[in-house]
GROMACS .gro file of N, CA, C and O in nm:
model
  452
    1MET      N    1   3.697  -1.794   4.497
    1MET     CA    2   3.741  -1.863   4.362
    1MET      C    3   3.877  -1.906   4.362
    1MET      O    4   3.918  -1.867   4.357
    2THR      N    5   3.842  -2.007   4.267
    2THR     CA    6   3.985  -2.048   4.201
    2THR      C    7   3.980  -2.031   4.022
    2THR      O    8   3.859  -2.011   3.962
    3LEU      N    9   4.102  -2.032   3.981
    3LEU     CA   10   4.087  -2.032   3.865
    3LEU      C   11   4.129  -2.168   3.819
    3LEU      O   12   4.165  -2.228   3.846
    4GLY      N   13   4.045  -2.185   3.678
    4GLY     CA   14   4.013  -2.336   3.636
    4GLY      C   15   4.119  -2.369   3.514
    4GLY      O   16   4.159  -2.268   3.446
    5ILE      N   17   4.153  -2.472   3.487
    5ILE     CA   18   4.232  -2.498   3.355
    5ILE      C   19   4.133  -2.568   3.255
    5ILE      O   20   4.078  -2.685   3.304
    6ASP      N   21   4.103  -2.582   3.162
    6ASP     CA   22   4.025  -2.659   3.062
    6ASP      C   23   4.129  -2.696   2.946
    6ASP      O   24   4.185  -2.615   2.900
    7ALA      N   25   4.089  -2.820   2.916
    7ALA     CA   26   4.119  -2.861   2.777
    7ALA      C   27   4.057  -2.920   2.655
    7ALA      O   28   3.996  -2.987   2.735
    8TYR      N   29   4.058  -2.879   2.529
    8TYR     CA   30   3.951  -2.949   2.475
    8TYR      C   31   3.978  -2.897   2.299
    8TYR      O   32   4.097  -2.856   2.294
    9TYR      N   33   3.917  -2.961   2.246
    9TYR     CA   34   3.945  -2.956   2.090
    9TYR      C   35   3.799  -2.942   2.021
    9TYR      O   36   3.692  -2.971   2.107
   10ILE      N   37   3.807  -2.868   1.908
   10ILE     CA   38   3.679  -2.893   1.815
   10ILE      C   39   3.673  -2.989   1.724
   10ILE      O   40   3.752  -2.975   1.644
   11ASP      N   41   3.582  -3.026   1.726
   11ASP     CA   42   3.557  -3.179   1.629
   11ASP      C   43   3.532  -3.116   1.491
   11ASP      O   44   3.480  -3.021   1.460
   12GLU      N   45   3.533  -3.228   1.395
   12GLU     CA   46   3.471  -3.186   1.279
   12GLU      C   47   3.353  -3.133   1.254
   12GLU      O   48   3.310  -3.098   1.130
   13HIS      N   49   3.268  -3.151   1.334
   13HIS     CA   50   3.139  -3.099   1.339
   13HIS      C   51   3.130  -2.978   1.384
   13HIS      O   52   3.026  -2.948   1.426
   14GLY      N   53   3.221  -2.911   1.468
   14GLY     CA   54   3.223  -2.824   1.508
   14GLY      C   55   3.195  -2.804   1.701
   14GLY      O   56   3.179  -2.705   1.736
   15LYS      N   57   3.216  -2.925   1.719
   15LYS     CA   58   3.117  -2.956   1.888
   15LYS      C   59   3.276  -2.952   1.956
   15LYS      O   60   3.362  -3.011   1.926
   16GLN      N   61   3.272  -2.889   2.054
   16GLN     CA   62   3.345  -2.872   2.191
   16GLN      C   63   3.373  -3.049   2.240
   16GLN      O   64   3.269  -3.062   2.282
   17VAL      N   65   3.489  -3.061   2.224
   17VAL     CA   66   3.518  -3.212   2.332
   17VAL      C   67   3.609  -3.170   2.434
   17VAL      O   68   3.747  -3.176   2.392
   18ASP      N   69   3.563  -3.224   2.555
   18ASP     CA   70   3.676  -3.206   2.661
   18ASP      C   71   3.780  -3.296   2.667
   18ASP      O   72   3.732  -3.440   2.635
   19LEU      N   73   3.876  -3.264   2.696
   19LEU     CA   74   3.995  -3.364   2.756
   19LEU      C   75   3.993  -3.363   2.889
   19LEU      O   76   4.019  -3.265   2.935
   20PRO      N   77   4.012  -3.507   2.943
   20PRO     CA   78   4.077  -3.536   3.053
   20PRO      C   79   4.142  -3.489   3.140
   20PRO      O   80   4.277  -3.482   3.103
   21LEU      N   81   4.137  -3.397   3.240
   21LEU     CA   82   4.264  -3.338   3.289
   21LEU      C   83   4.263  -3.433   3.427
   21LEU      O   84   4.158  -3.441   3.537
   22SER      N   85   4.397  -3.432   3.489
   22SER     CA   86   4.440  -3.499   3.601
   22SER      C   87   4.341  -3.374   3.724
   22SER      O   88   4.278  -3.434   3.834
   23SER      N   89   4.369  -3.299   3.712
   23SER     CA   90   4.363  -3.170   3.771
   23SER      C   91   4.321  -3.051   3.712
   23SER      O   92   4.395  -3.009   3.652
   24ALA      N   93   4.212  -2.955   3.750
   24ALA     CA   94   4.209  -2.857   3.657
   24ALA      C   95   4.226  -2.728   3.753
   24ALA      O   96   4.193  -2.631   3.712
   25LEU      N   97   4.312  -2.718   3.865
   25LEU     CA   98   4.318  -2.604   3.960
   25LEU      C   99   4.442  -2.560   3.873
   25LEU      O  100   4.568  -2.607   3.852
   26GLY      N  101   4.443  -2.437   3.894
   26GLY     CA  102   4.555  -2.300   3.837
   26GLY      C  103   4.549  -2.191   3.944
   26GLY      O  104   4.659  -2.135   3.921
   27GLY      N  105   4.489  -2.182   4.053
   27GLY     CA  106   4.526  -2.125   4.160
   27GLY      C  107   4.415  -2.012   4.210
   27GLY      O  108   4.277  -2.081   4.119
   28VAL      N  109   4.438  -1.965   4.330
   28VAL     CA  110   4.308  -1.893   4.386
   28VAL      C  111   4.317  -1.769   4.308
   28VAL      O  112   4.413  -1.722   4.230
   29GLU      N  113   4.163  -1.709   4.296
   29GLU     CA  114   4.155  -1.607   4.225
   29GLU      C  115   4.254  -1.487   4.220
   29GLU      O  116   4.288  -1.415   4.146
   30SER      N  117   4.321  -1.461   4.351
   30SER     CA  118   4.385  -1.333   4.336
   30SER      C  119   4.554  -1.378   4.291
   30SER      O  120   4.575  -1.281   4.248
   31THR      N  121   4.570  -1.499   4.257
   31THR     CA  122   4.694  -1.525   4.174
   31THR      C  123   4.692  -1.478   4.032
   31THR      O  124   4.785  -1.479   3.950
   32ARG      N  125   4.587  -1.464   3.986
   32ARG     CA  126   4.589  -1.377   3.825
   32ARG      C  127   4.628  -1.245   3.858
   32ARG      O  128   4.703  -1.223   3.750
   33TYR      N  129   4.630  -1.201   3.962
   33TYR     CA  130   4.709  -1.069   3.995
   33TYR      C  131   4.840  -1.066   4.021
   33TYR      O  132   4.930  -1.023   3.987
   34SER      N  133   4.879  -1.135   4.144
   34SER     CA  134   4.978  -1.182   4.189
   34SER      C  135   5.086  -1.239   4.154
   34SER      O  136   5.227  -1.210   4.209
   35PHE      N  137   5.054  -1.339   4.060
   35PHE     CA  138   5.157  -1.416   3.992
   35PHE      C  139   5.136  -1.444   3.859
   35PHE      O  140   5.217  -1.414   3.819
   36TYR      N  141   5.041  -1.498   3.781
   36TYR     CA  142   5.010  -1.478   3.645
   36TYR      C  143   5.084  -1.356   3.557
   36TYR      O  144   5.113  -1.341   3.471
   37ALA      N  145   5.002  -1.252   3.671
   37ALA     CA  146   5.039  -1.129   3.596
   37ALA      C  147   5.130  -1.029   3.690
   37ALA      O  148   5.081  -0.902   3.695
   38GLY      N  149   5.189  -1.119   3.754
   38GLY     CA  150   5.255  -1.024   3.883
   38GLY      C  151   5.359  -0.986   3.830
   38GLY      O  152   5.420  -0.978   3.683
   39GLU      N  153   5.456  -0.930   3.916
   39GLU     CA  154   5.604  -0.846   3.851
   39GLU      C  155   5.703  -0.933   3.788
   39GLU      O  156   5.779  -0.890   3.698
   40LYS      N  157   5.720  -1.034   3.830
   40LYS     CA  158   5.825  -1.144   3.763
   40LYS      C  159   5.761  -1.186   3.645
   40LYS      O  160   5.831  -1.225   3.553
   41ALA      N  161   5.616  -1.236   3.642
   41ALA     CA  162   5.551  -1.245   3.487
   41ALA      C  163   5.587  -1.136   3.380
   41ALA      O  164   5.664  -1.179   3.263
   42ILE      N  165   5.574  -1.014   3.428
   42ILE     CA  166   5.598  -0.926   3.342
   42ILE      C  167   5.738  -0.882   3.312
   42ILE      O  168   5.765  -0.828   3.187
   43ALA      N  169   5.822  -0.879   3.421
   43ALA     CA  170   5.968  -0.859   3.397
   43ALA      C  171   6.049  -0.990   3.299
   43ALA      O  172   6.118  -0.941   3.198
   44ALA      N  173   5.967  -1.065   3.292
   44ALA     CA  174   6.041  -1.190   3.219
   44ALA      C  175   5.966  -1.209   3.074
   44ALA      O  176   5.987  -1.283   2.980
   45GLY      N  177   5.886  -1.096   3.061
   45GLY     CA  178   5.831  -1.054   2.905
   45GLY      C  179   5.727  -1.172   2.880
   45GLY      O  180   5.676  -1.150   2.739
   46LEU      N  181   5.653  -1.172   2.979
   46LEU     CA  182   5.539  -1.260   2.936
   46LEU      C  183   5.439  -1.215   2.868
   46LEU      O  184   5.402  -1.104   2.911
   47VAL      N  185   5.339  -1.273   2.781
   47VAL     CA  186   5.243  -1.222   2.728
   47VAL      C  187   5.102  -1.275   2.775
   47VAL      O  188   5.023  -1.202   2.745
   48LEU      N  189   5.110  -1.414   2.735
   48LEU     CA  190   4.968  -1.462   2.768
   48LEU      C  191   4.904  -1.467   2.902
   48LEU      O  192   4.819  -1.441   2.938
   49PHE      N  193   5.004  -1.512   3.044
   49PHE     CA  194   4.949  -1.537   3.133
   49PHE      C  195   4.942  -1.385   3.189
   49PHE      O  196   4.842  -1.346   3.282
   50PRO      N  197   4.972  -1.261   3.156
   50PRO     CA  198   4.961  -1.158   3.233
   50PRO      C  199   4.820  -1.099   3.178
   50PRO      O  200   4.738  -1.008   3.221
   51LEU      N  201   4.756  -1.164   3.084
   51LEU     CA  202   4.639  -1.104   3.044
   51LEU      C  203   4.528  -1.149   3.151
   51LEU      O  204   4.396  -1.088   3.110
   52LEU      N  205   4.568  -1.243   3.240
   52LEU     CA  206   4.456  -1.288   3.320
   52LEU      C  207   4.420  -1.168   3.398
   52LEU      O  208   4.299  -1.181   3.480
   53ALA      N  209   4.480  -1.065   3.411
   53ALA     CA  210   4.473  -0.910   3.493
   53ALA      C  211   4.384  -0.833   3.448
   53ALA      O  212   4.306  -0.825   3.531
   54THR      N  213   4.321  -0.857   3.328
   54THR     CA  214   4.216  -0.804   3.281
   54THR      C  215   4.108  -0.871   3.179
   54THR      O  216   4.040  -0.804   3.154
   55GLU      N  217   4.146  -1.018   3.167
   55GLU     CA  218   4.039  -1.126   3.098
   55GLU      C  219   3.980  -1.185   3.202
   55GLU      O  220   4.084  -1.224   3.282
   56MET      N  221   3.884  -1.201   3.200
   56MET     CA  222   3.820  -1.337   3.270
   56MET      C  223   3.869  -1.449   3.240
   56MET      O  224   3.924  -1.533   3.335
   57TRP      N  225   3.912  -1.501   3.128
   57TRP     CA  226   4.007  -1.634   3.100
   57TRP      C  227   4.084  -1.611   2.973
   57TRP      O  228   4.077  -1.474   2.909
   58ILE      N  229   4.164  -1.684   2.953
   58ILE     CA  230   4.255  -1.653   2.850
   58ILE      C  231   4.226  -1.777   2.759
   58ILE      O  232   4.227  -1.891   2.834
   59GLU      N  233   4.259  -1.800   2.649
   59GLU     CA  234   4.259  -1.912   2.568
   59GLU      C  235   4.337  -1.907   2.481
   59GLU      O  236   4.382  -1.796   2.411
   60ALA      N  237   4.434  -2.054   2.466
   60ALA     CA  238   4.571  -2.074   2.365
   60ALA      C  239   4.524  -2.187   2.280
   60ALA      O  240   4.471  -2.281   2.302
   61ARG      N  241   4.540  -2.152   2.178
   61ARG     CA  242   4.489  -2.273   2.065
   61ARG      C  243   4.607  -2.296   1.973
   61ARG      O  244   4.683  -2.183   1.891
   62GLY      N  245   4.625  -2.389   1.911
   62GLY     CA  246   4.726  -2.406   1.776
   62GLY      C  247   4.852  -2.339   1.822
   62GLY      O  248   4.905  -2.424   1.925
   63ALA      N  249   4.920  -2.295   1.716
   63ALA     CA  250   5.062  -2.226   1.739
   63ALA      C  251   5.078  -2.148   1.917
   63ALA      O  252   5.190  -2.159   1.971
   64GLU      N  253   4.942  -2.099   1.963
   64GLU     CA  254   4.969  -2.018   2.098
   64GLU      C  255   5.020  -2.137   2.214
   64GLU      O  256   5.024  -2.107   2.327
   65LEU      N  257   4.960  -2.269   2.176
   65LEU     CA  258   5.000  -2.333   2.322
   65LEU      C  259   5.134  -2.360   2.327
   65LEU      O  260   5.181  -2.387   2.451
   66ALA      N  261   5.233  -2.333   2.217
   66ALA     CA  262   5.349  -2.350   2.231
   66ALA      C  263   5.406  -2.208   2.292
   66ALA      O  264   5.517  -2.226   2.402
   67ILE      N  265   5.346  -2.109   2.288
   67ILE     CA  266   5.368  -1.984   2.368
   67ILE      C  267   5.341  -2.002   2.502
   67ILE      O  268   5.411  -1.958   2.609
   68LEU      N  269   5.229  -2.084   2.508
   68LEU     CA  270   5.201  -2.111   2.660
   68LEU      C  271   5.277  -2.170   2.746
   68LEU      O  272   5.318  -2.179   2.860
   69LYS      N  273   5.283  -2.301   2.658
   69LYS     CA  274   5.404  -2.373   2.740
   69LYS      C  275   5.520  -2.327   2.765
   69LYS      O  276   5.589  -2.337   2.894
   70ARG      N  277   5.590  -2.230   2.690
   70ARG     CA  278   5.727  -2.158   2.710
   70ARG      C  279   5.684  -2.076   2.878
   70ARG      O  280   5.752  -2.065   2.917
   71GLU      N  281   5.583  -1.992   2.851
   71GLU     CA  282   5.563  -1.911   2.944
   71GLU      C  283   5.535  -1.989   3.098
   71GLU      O  284   5.612  -1.932   3.199
   72ALA      N  285   5.489  -2.126   3.094
   72ALA     CA  286   5.487  -2.223   3.196
   72ALA      C  287   5.620  -2.280   3.239
   72ALA      O  288   5.630  -2.233   3.386
   73HIS      N  289   5.664  -2.273   3.161
   73HIS     CA  290   5.833  -2.335   3.165
   73HIS      C  291   5.910  -2.193   3.258
   73HIS      O  292   6.001  -2.226   3.327
   74VAL      N  293   5.890  -2.097   3.210
   74VAL     CA  294   5.957  -1.958   3.261
   74VAL      C  295   5.916  -1.899   3.394
   74VAL      O  296   6.011  -1.921   3.474
   75MET      N  297   5.809  -1.942   3.392
   75MET     CA  298   5.755  -1.916   3.564
   75MET      C  299   5.796  -2.026   3.646
   75MET      O  300   5.815  -2.022   3.753
   76LEU      N  301   5.805  -2.140   3.596
   76LEU     CA  302   5.866  -2.255   3.672
   76LEU      C  303   6.008  -2.211   3.716
   76LEU      O  304   6.055  -2.267   3.831
   77GLY      N  305   6.095  -2.140   3.621
   77GLY     CA  306   6.257  -2.112   3.670
   77GLY      C  307   6.240  -2.000   3.757
   77GLY      O  308   6.328  -1.993   3.797
   78LEU      N  309   6.119  -1.952   3.749
   78LEU     CA  310   6.136  -1.819   3.849
   78LEU      C  311   6.084  -1.836   3.982
   78LEU      O  312   6.094  -1.770   4.077
   79LEU      N  313   6.038  -1.986   4.008
   79LEU     CA  314   5.981  -1.989   4.149
   79LEU      C  315   6.103  -2.003   4.242
   79LEU      O  316   6.215  -2.019   4.253
   80GLU      N  317   6.035  -1.964   4.367
   80GLU     CA  318   6.135  -1.972   4.522
   80GLU      C  319   6.099  -2.090   4.580
   80GLU      O  320   5.972  -2.131   4.549
   81ASP      N  321   6.209  -2.154   4.635
   81ASP     CA  322   6.171  -2.266   4.701
   81ASP      C  323   6.048  -2.288   4.775
   81ASP      O  324   5.970  -2.368   4.797
   82LYS      N  325   5.988  -2.158   4.873
   82LYS     CA  326   5.881  -2.168   4.942
   82LYS      C  327   5.767  -2.192   4.855
   82LYS      O  328   5.669  -2.197   4.922
   83GLU      N  329   5.750  -2.148   4.760
   83GLU     CA  330   5.648  -2.153   4.673
   83GLU      C  331   5.644  -2.267   4.595
   83GLU      O  332   5.523  -2.329   4.503
   84ARG      N  333   5.773  -2.341   4.582
   84ARG     CA  334   5.798  -2.431   4.462
   84ARG      C  335   5.682  -2.558   4.456
   84ARG      O  336   5.615  -2.570   4.338
   85ALA      N  337   5.635  -2.620   4.556
   85ALA     CA  338   5.520  -2.731   4.529
   85ALA      C  339   5.372  -2.639   4.496
   85ALA      O  340   5.335  -2.726   4.425
   86TYR      N  341   5.374  -2.581   4.556
   86TYR     CA  342   5.225  -2.501   4.568
   86TYR      C  343   5.203  -2.492   4.390
   86TYR      O  344   5.139  -2.535   4.317
   87TRP      N  345   5.323  -2.432   4.322
   87TRP     CA  346   5.311  -2.373   4.169
   87TRP      C  347   5.355  -2.447   4.094
   87TRP      O  348   5.271  -2.481   3.953
   88GLU      N  349   5.419  -2.572   4.129
   88GLU     CA  350   5.462  -2.675   4.063
   88GLU      C  351   5.329  -2.763   4.033
   88GLU      O  352   5.356  -2.809   3.881
   89PHE      N  353   5.269  -2.763   4.112
   89PHE     CA  354   5.124  -2.875   4.056
   89PHE      C  355   5.051  -2.789   3.976
   89PHE      O  356   5.006  -2.843   3.859
   90ARG      N  357   5.000  -2.636   4.001
   90ARG     CA  358   4.945  -2.571   3.917
   90ARG      C  359   4.979  -2.550   3.782
   90ARG      O  360   4.903  -2.571   3.690
   91LEU      N  361   5.096  -2.501   3.748
   91LEU     CA  362   5.179  -2.474   3.622
   91LEU      C  363   5.209  -2.628   3.550
   91LEU      O  364   5.164  -2.636   3.452
   92GLY      N  365   5.200  -2.775   3.648
   92GLY     CA  366   5.209  -2.896   3.563
   92GLY      C  367   5.051  -2.916   3.527
   92GLY      O  368   5.029  -2.974   3.434
   93ASN      N  369   4.945  -2.876   3.600
   93ASN     CA  370   4.816  -2.900   3.559
   93ASN      C  371   4.811  -2.804   3.392
   93ASN      O  372   4.746  -2.883   3.310
   94ILE      N  373   4.882  -2.702   3.375
   94ILE     CA  374   4.857  -2.632   3.292
   94ILE      C  375   4.946  -2.711   3.159
   94ILE      O  376   4.884  -2.715   3.019
   95LEU      N  377   5.073  -2.763   3.209
   95LEU     CA  378   5.123  -2.835   3.084
   95LEU      C  379   5.097  -2.932   3.034
   95LEU      O  380   5.099  -2.991   2.934
   96GLU      N  381   5.006  -3.010   3.130
   96GLU     CA  382   4.928  -3.131   3.119
   96GLU      C  383   4.825  -3.100   2.992
   96GLU      O  384   4.811  -3.166   2.894
   97ALA      N  385   4.757  -3.023   3.026
   97ALA     CA  386   4.643  -2.932   2.949
   97ALA      C  387   4.684  -2.913   2.831
   97ALA      O  388   4.638  -2.943   2.697
   98ILE      N  389   4.816  -2.846   2.784
   98ILE     CA  390   4.870  -2.847   2.674
   98ILE      C  391   4.936  -2.965   2.584
   98ILE      O  392   4.900  -2.951   2.449
   99GLU      N  393   4.974  -3.034   2.673
   99GLU     CA  394   5.030  -3.198   2.611
   99GLU      C  395   4.891  -3.262   2.553
   99GLU      O  396   4.915  -3.314   2.432
  100LEU      N  397   4.784  -3.213   2.610
  100LEU     CA  398   4.639  -3.295   2.563
  100LEU      C  399   4.603  -3.239   2.437
  100LEU      O  400   4.546  -3.273   2.346
  101ALA      N  401   4.614  -3.099   2.471
  101ALA     CA  402   4.544  -3.008   2.332
  101ALA      C  403   4.625  -3.010   2.194
  101ALA      O  404   4.588  -2.997   2.104
  102THR      N  405   4.752  -3.041   2.195
  102THR     CA  406   4.847  -2.989   2.086
  102THR      C  407   4.834  -3.087   1.978
  102THR      O  408   4.808  -3.048   1.892
  103PRO      N  409   4.831  -3.209   2.009
  103PRO     CA  410   4.796  -3.297   1.905
  103PRO      C  411   4.663  -3.252   1.822
  103PRO      O  412   4.662  -3.298   1.683
  104TYR      N  413   4.564  -3.177   1.843
  104TYR     CA  414   4.441  -3.165   1.777
  104TYR      C  415   4.491  -2.993   1.669
  104TYR      O  416   4.372  -2.980   1.632
  105GLY      N  417   4.639  -2.984   1.671
  105GLY     CA  418   4.656  -2.845   1.602
  105GLY      C  419   4.574  -2.746   1.627
  105GLY      O  420   4.549  -2.674   1.744
  106GLU      N  421   4.514  -2.661   1.529
  106GLU     CA  422   4.444  -2.533   1.553
  106GLU      C  423   4.313  -2.556   1.652
  106GLU      O  424   4.238  -2.460   1.654
  107ASN      N  425   4.287  -2.686   1.637
  107ASN     CA  426   4.176  -2.720   1.712
  107ASN      C  427   4.177  -2.731   1.822
  107ASN      O  428   4.076  -2.767   1.903
  108GLY      N  429   4.286  -2.753   1.858
  108GLY     CA  430   4.324  -2.811   2.013
  108GLY      C  431   4.362  -2.693   2.143
  108GLY      O  432   4.389  -2.550   2.056
  109ILE      N  433   4.272  -2.657   2.238
  109ILE     CA  434   4.277  -2.538   2.330
  109ILE      C  435   4.278  -2.557   2.461
  109ILE      O  436   4.229  -2.662   2.507
  110VAL      N  437   4.329  -2.456   2.519
  110VAL     CA  438   4.361  -2.462   2.666
  110VAL      C  439   4.278  -2.313   2.717
  110VAL      O  440   4.340  -2.266   2.640
  111SER      N  441   4.205  -2.329   2.776
  111SER     CA  442   4.142  -2.188   2.840
  111SER      C  443   4.197  -2.190   3.039
  111SER      O  444   4.225  -2.296   3.063
  112ILE      N  445   4.205  -2.083   3.051
  112ILE     CA  446   4.252  -2.074   3.196
  112ILE      C  447   4.179  -1.927   3.225
  112ILE      O  448   4.149  -1.860   3.166
  113GLY      N  449   4.104  -1.932   3.357
  113GLY     CA  450   4.030  -1.867   3.422
  113GLY      C  451   3.961  -1.870   3.535
  113GLY      O  452   3.911  -2.017   3.550
   0.00000   0.00000   0.00000
C-alpha cells in the first residue's frame, strides 16, 4: 500500500470539493514509521508527521497548514543525498497540496494517509 495525499475544501453547503494535485503519492506504507515518524522527524520536534505512526491519516486545516508546511520544509532540510530525489518529489506533493488548500482558510484541508 501507499500513502496518499488529498487536498480539498469544504464549500458553503458543507460539501467536500477536491483540489487537483499533480501527484498524490506520499510514500510506501512503511514510510509512515521510517520517515514521517522516524528518528529524524521526532528529533526535529515535528508534531503532525509523527502522528502517521499511530493514526490511519492526518488532516491539517486552516492554521495547521502552516505547521504542516514548516514540517515538510524541515524534512527537506534533513534529507541525505541518496534519498533526496525520492523524498523531494513526495514532500513536494504535500507542499503543492498545502498551496492549493491554503486560500480556503479554515475550510482548506490536506489529508495524508
